[in-house]
Amino acid sequence: MRNYRKREHIENYLRSSFRGDPLFDDVFLYHNALPGVNFEAVDTTVDFLGRTIAFPLMINAMTGGTDFSTDINTNLAELAKAFNIPMAVGSMTIAMEDDDAKKSFKTVRDTIGDGILIGNLSGYTGVDTAKYCVDLIGADALQIHLNPAQELAMNEGERDFSSVLKNLEAVIGAVDVPVIVKEVGFGLSPDTITRLYDIGVRNVDIAGFGGSNFFEVENLRTPDTDVSDLYSWGIPTAMSLIEAVKVRQDGLYIIASGGVRNALDVVKCLVLGGDLVGISGEVLSYLIHGGYDYTLSYLRELMTKARMVMALSGASNVAALKGLPYRVKGDLKDLLDKIY
Ligand code: FNR
């Protein structure tokens, strides 16, 4: 069942057609005609989980545990390794079901070598499973996804969300790697972020609205329960990020993701205050439609163009992006104007 669902998620993502808006176009960055930097010397390295990575981007959680997803993950791990950037596997619950699934996840670790690899489980996962999955792939961190909208859209999905926060607290206390709490494309509100911080969460991935849409991905699996009128539900990534940064407390690491497609999106996320940027659906589209080399070129060009935008913003390194002024306009401005 889970095996089949994994394949459907990929297939349905690829045939989804609703295009939400992460509102990156409503963020304006200033051009700097006197950048005062040497383009060739623009430094994109950042520290993540105590290691230096080449660029502030991660390939975010998508799949794993089946033959079909082993091929995809092997390619993603090779890409992550080639660029020295982190990668997260998709939900590992399936690894508890059979040996082939375990092998599939281990293959990702074998492929990425000593690169940063992040495990992924749901907010319902128990402590023992969490520890097991971290060990299985030698995970450098563990993502826990919060996905209530997706669950409600699935006929077989969870309906009781009342124990998730308590469960999370137990998992954080039990595993010996950092935990990253993420959404799956509906965004994290400031209140959610504060409640997560209060139970000890120090890494969040806002995974906002405007990219992969799990109302649609699930709807295509279960057309008998039509939720197409809910496709616009979610907090656009730019809004979720700006509000997350506003309520950021000491030591909170913010990953910005959801609808990231190009170099400008990446740089905007960093200027808005994100520490790292995550990308899922767009990489998957390139990989399935164009293959490994095409995806390699896409990511290489994205990184080169991001360095160009950094130079044109007068930033010689990633830290310098954080203090840059920016403006917001349009829907984003309206949304940030006032909370009712
Ligand atoms: C996902 N995503 C996801 N997230 C997660 O935490 N565990 C998972 O198993 C999956 N599976 C998955 C499958 C597919 C096919 C896609 C496209 C996505 C969600 C993903 O990590 C990310 O949060 C969202 O997709 C938003 O980012 P993008 O796709 O808009 O860049």
XYZ file of C-alpha atoms and ligand atoms in Angstrom:
371
model
C 0.000 0.000 0.000
C 2.671 2.467 1.131
C 4.856 1.286 -1.724
C 2.154 2.082 -4.273
C 1.400 5.424 -2.608
C 5.028 6.523 -2.972
C 4.873 5.933 -6.707
C 1.548 7.741 -6.957
C 2.970 10.777 -5.149
C 5.698 11.111 -7.742
C 3.382 10.458 -10.689
C 0.676 12.761 -9.396
C 3.149 15.512 -8.626
C 4.326 15.288 -12.226
C 0.808 15.531 -13.628
C -0.389 18.203 -11.206
C -1.294 21.467 -12.908
C -2.381 23.923 -10.203
C 0.271 26.575 -9.864
C 0.235 28.371 -6.533
C 2.215 31.531 -5.896
C 4.948 31.583 -3.242
C 4.920 35.401 -3.709
C 8.631 35.693 -4.406
C 7.762 38.113 -7.227
C 6.402 40.499 -4.607
C 9.850 40.764 -3.027
C 12.043 43.472 -4.504
C 15.828 43.503 -4.100
C 17.945 46.560 -4.883
C 20.393 46.514 -7.757
C 23.805 47.748 -6.689
C 25.644 49.555 -9.496
C 28.706 49.825 -7.271
C 28.843 46.297 -5.914
C 32.410 46.616 -4.642
C 32.941 42.861 -4.882
C 34.948 40.581 -7.130
C 32.454 38.241 -8.804
C 35.029 35.450 -9.011
C 35.553 35.699 -5.262
C 31.867 35.603 -4.256
C 31.756 32.938 -1.556
C 28.638 30.757 -1.432
C 29.836 28.360 1.261
C 27.884 28.131 4.521
C 28.051 26.007 7.640
C 25.236 23.544 8.184
C 25.080 20.962 10.962
C 28.661 21.802 11.877
C 30.010 21.172 8.359
C 30.827 23.433 5.448
C 28.663 23.018 2.365
C 29.290 24.620 -1.010
C 25.987 26.449 -1.415
C 23.032 27.223 0.924
C 20.669 24.786 -0.785
C 19.365 21.343 0.089
C 17.522 18.767 -1.959
C 14.457 18.317 0.186
C 12.524 15.189 1.173
C 10.659 13.310 -1.519
C 10.921 9.579 -1.657
C 12.614 6.281 -0.822
C 12.025 2.666 0.035
C 10.870 1.241 -3.311
C 12.661 0.182 -6.519
C 11.211 3.154 -8.317
C 12.322 5.601 -5.654
C 15.749 4.020 -5.218
C 16.613 5.130 -8.742
C 15.380 8.651 -8.071
C 17.158 8.893 -4.724
C 20.384 7.533 -6.169
C 20.334 10.321 -8.742
C 19.477 12.925 -6.116
C 22.279 11.672 -3.865
C 24.751 11.844 -6.752
C 23.658 15.417 -7.427
C 23.957 16.355 -3.754
C 27.411 14.809 -3.655
C 28.524 16.514 -6.881
C 27.576 19.929 -5.492
C 28.474 19.255 -1.853
C 24.977 20.145 -0.665
C 22.705 18.224 1.768
C 19.873 15.911 0.827
C 16.866 14.581 2.731
C 15.236 11.258 1.929
C 11.437 10.929 1.861
C 9.402 9.482 4.698
C 11.104 6.387 6.108
C 8.098 4.740 7.762
C 8.128 2.226 4.915
C 11.596 1.109 6.095
C 9.927 -0.543 9.090
C 7.919 -2.766 6.753
C 10.425 -4.811 4.776
C 14.093 -5.472 4.080
C 13.976 -4.175 0.512
C 12.822 -0.797 1.756
C 15.654 -0.737 4.289
C 18.120 -1.557 1.527
C 16.706 1.226 -0.629
C 17.413 3.837 2.063
C 20.866 2.427 2.775
C 21.707 2.793 -0.914
C 21.211 6.543 -0.563
C 23.824 6.676 2.194
C 26.206 4.525 0.134
C 25.779 6.892 -2.813
C 26.165 10.177 -0.975
C 29.182 8.870 0.954
C 30.056 11.196 3.797
C 27.818 13.993 2.462
C 25.046 15.342 4.666
C 22.034 13.020 4.585
C 18.842 13.761 6.502
C 16.188 11.244 7.532
C 12.456 11.930 7.362
C 9.497 10.712 9.417
C 6.017 11.887 10.307
C 4.921 13.656 13.480
C 3.259 10.435 14.634
C 6.437 8.400 14.678
C 7.448 6.797 17.944
C 10.822 7.169 19.589
C 12.070 3.670 18.717
C 11.278 4.042 15.020
C 12.932 7.451 14.961
C 16.126 6.071 16.510
C 16.076 3.087 14.177
C 15.719 5.226 11.051
C 18.492 7.611 12.115
C 20.835 4.636 12.575
C 19.725 2.965 9.345
C 21.116 5.714 7.139
C 23.619 7.266 9.530
C 21.444 10.383 9.375
C 23.129 13.693 10.127
C 19.741 15.125 11.147
C 16.135 13.974 11.236
C 13.274 15.826 9.595
C 9.843 15.403 11.113
C 7.092 16.481 8.753
C 3.856 18.115 9.842
C 1.268 17.498 7.147
C -2.282 17.820 8.510
C -3.716 19.098 5.225
C -2.238 16.166 3.331
C -3.568 13.707 5.930
C -7.084 15.132 5.637
C -6.961 14.853 1.869
C -6.090 11.136 2.083
C -8.886 8.653 2.647
C -6.534 6.579 4.779
C -4.928 9.635 6.421
C -4.682 10.536 10.108
C -7.565 12.467 11.614
C -6.422 13.064 15.179
C -3.685 15.689 15.426
C -3.936 16.193 19.163
C -0.820 14.258 20.175
C 1.651 15.459 17.549
C 3.347 18.177 19.619
C 3.841 15.859 22.608
C 5.134 13.154 20.345
C 7.571 15.541 18.749
C 8.907 16.564 22.133
C 9.601 12.913 22.953
C 11.408 12.318 19.647
C 13.575 15.425 20.061
C 14.589 14.225 23.520
C 15.383 10.717 22.313
C 17.405 10.998 19.113
C 21.011 12.102 19.204
C 20.947 14.169 15.996
C 19.337 17.585 15.374
C 15.634 17.483 14.509
C 14.252 19.682 11.738
C 10.489 20.183 11.813
C 9.009 20.870 8.413
C 5.718 21.361 6.636
C 5.121 19.825 3.218
C 3.970 22.883 1.277
C 1.376 24.702 3.410
C 3.770 26.839 5.477
C 4.427 27.329 9.190
C 2.665 30.237 10.921
C 4.422 32.430 13.525
C 2.297 30.835 16.250
C 3.253 27.323 15.145
C 6.920 28.299 15.098
C 6.719 29.726 18.606
C 4.998 26.598 19.911
C 7.657 24.428 18.283
C 10.421 26.570 19.793
C 8.829 26.270 23.222
C 9.163 22.468 23.157
C 12.806 22.656 22.108
C 12.688 22.724 18.297
C 15.675 24.689 16.979
C 15.426 23.924 13.256
C 12.344 24.582 11.168
C 11.664 24.325 7.458
C 8.692 26.506 6.643
C 7.895 24.608 3.382
C 5.386 27.227 2.313
C 2.620 27.371 -0.245
C 3.341 28.023 -3.909
C 5.147 24.916 -5.084
C 4.199 21.259 -4.757
C 0.588 21.111 -3.675
C -0.358 18.105 -1.600
C -4.070 18.843 -1.779
C -3.796 18.304 -5.511
C -1.297 15.415 -5.335
C -3.639 13.532 -2.979
C -6.752 14.564 -4.851
C -5.429 12.919 -7.981
C -5.120 9.675 -5.986
C -8.630 9.843 -4.566
C -10.863 11.609 -7.067
C -13.969 10.374 -5.231
C -13.288 12.899 -2.439
C -12.776 16.061 -4.429
C -10.818 18.748 -2.577
C -9.945 20.847 -5.611
C -11.684 23.864 -4.108
C -9.048 23.829 -1.341
C -6.024 24.037 -3.618
C -5.358 27.656 -2.681
C -5.044 26.824 1.049
C -1.693 27.548 2.661
C 0.727 30.315 3.701
C 2.753 31.561 0.721
C 6.447 30.907 1.269
C 7.574 34.545 1.211
C 4.969 35.450 3.844
C 5.682 32.428 6.021
C 9.401 33.197 5.897
C 9.098 36.908 6.724
C 6.821 36.124 9.666
C 9.067 33.288 10.852
C 12.043 35.637 10.894
C 9.966 38.172 12.845
C 9.322 35.689 15.669
C 12.751 34.051 15.498
C 14.192 33.467 18.967
C 17.802 32.689 19.913
C 19.286 29.777 18.044
C 16.379 29.127 15.691
C 17.647 27.949 12.303
C 15.201 28.629 9.482
C 15.139 26.679 6.240
C 13.125 28.386 3.505
C 11.348 26.185 0.991
C 8.160 25.766 -0.987
C 7.955 26.825 -4.619
C 11.656 27.601 -5.000
C 12.446 27.318 -8.689
C 15.266 29.653 -9.662
C 18.294 31.658 -8.533
C 16.307 34.788 -7.685
C 13.982 32.760 -5.447
C 17.011 31.359 -3.640
C 18.674 34.723 -3.074
C 15.394 36.312 -1.997
C 14.917 33.578 0.622
C 18.389 34.338 2.005
C 17.851 38.114 2.025
C 14.515 37.631 3.822
C 16.428 35.834 6.577
C 16.395 32.147 5.672
C 19.558 30.295 6.659
C 19.289 27.631 3.986
C 16.961 27.031 1.055
C 15.196 23.766 0.199
C 13.973 22.595 -3.172
C 11.992 19.483 -4.051
C 9.468 19.476 -6.860
C 11.454 21.466 -9.382
C 14.460 19.156 -9.079
C 12.197 16.132 -9.436
C 10.638 17.582 -12.603
C 14.049 18.170 -14.160
C 15.209 14.698 -13.206
C 12.192 12.800 -14.506
C 11.717 14.857 -17.643
C 15.325 15.509 -18.538
C 17.535 13.028 -16.684
C 20.605 13.386 -14.514
C 22.769 15.589 -16.760
C 19.926 18.001 -17.413
C 19.316 18.342 -13.671
C 23.029 18.799 -13.065
C 23.050 21.708 -15.567
C 19.909 23.188 -14.020
C 21.448 23.209 -10.549
C 24.818 24.428 -11.802
C 23.186 27.327 -13.628
C 20.987 28.125 -10.642
C 24.093 28.389 -8.457
C 26.005 30.495 -10.991
C 23.071 32.874 -11.403
C 22.658 33.098 -7.634
C 26.307 34.180 -7.437
C 25.580 36.801 -10.115
C 22.647 38.148 -8.100
C 24.784 38.112 -4.954
C 27.426 40.177 -6.743
C 24.799 42.560 -8.132
C 23.469 43.004 -4.599
C 26.950 43.834 -3.358
C 27.206 40.671 -1.243
C 30.559 38.893 -1.270
C 29.254 36.049 0.881
C 25.986 34.551 2.095
C 26.092 36.267 5.488
C 26.211 39.648 3.716
C 22.843 38.926 2.085
C 21.057 38.891 5.425
C 21.371 42.568 6.230
C 20.358 43.788 2.783
C 17.299 46.012 2.480
C 14.328 44.738 0.514
C 10.826 45.906 -0.276
C 7.566 44.063 -0.590
C 4.706 44.904 -2.896
C 1.374 43.578 -4.138
C -0.323 40.656 -2.412
C 2.614 40.104 -0.095
C 2.434 43.683 1.141
C -1.330 43.359 1.672
C -0.920 40.115 3.566
C 1.778 41.486 5.852
C -0.066 44.724 6.429
C -2.295 43.649 9.256
C -3.271 40.518 11.109
C -7.013 40.362 11.716
C 7.306 15.590 -1.082
N 7.460 16.157 0.183
C 7.715 15.338 1.258
N 8.012 15.889 2.464
C 8.319 15.112 3.526
O 8.616 15.654 4.584
N 8.289 13.747 3.415
C 7.991 13.127 2.241
O 7.998 11.900 2.167
C 7.679 13.938 1.114
N 7.338 13.383 -0.084
C 7.205 14.182 -1.204
C 7.009 13.600 -2.459
C 6.943 14.397 -3.589
C 6.753 13.757 -4.926
C 7.076 15.810 -3.471
C 7.036 16.695 -4.686
C 7.248 16.381 -2.239
C 7.367 17.614 0.393
C 8.671 18.344 0.111
O 9.706 17.932 0.965
C 8.500 19.870 0.227
O 8.270 20.222 1.556
C 7.351 20.402 -0.614
O 7.278 19.686 -1.811
C 7.499 21.875 -0.945
O 8.661 22.130 -1.698
P 8.666 22.301 -3.309
O 8.350 20.957 -3.891
O 7.622 23.298 -3.648
O 10.074 22.711 -3.632
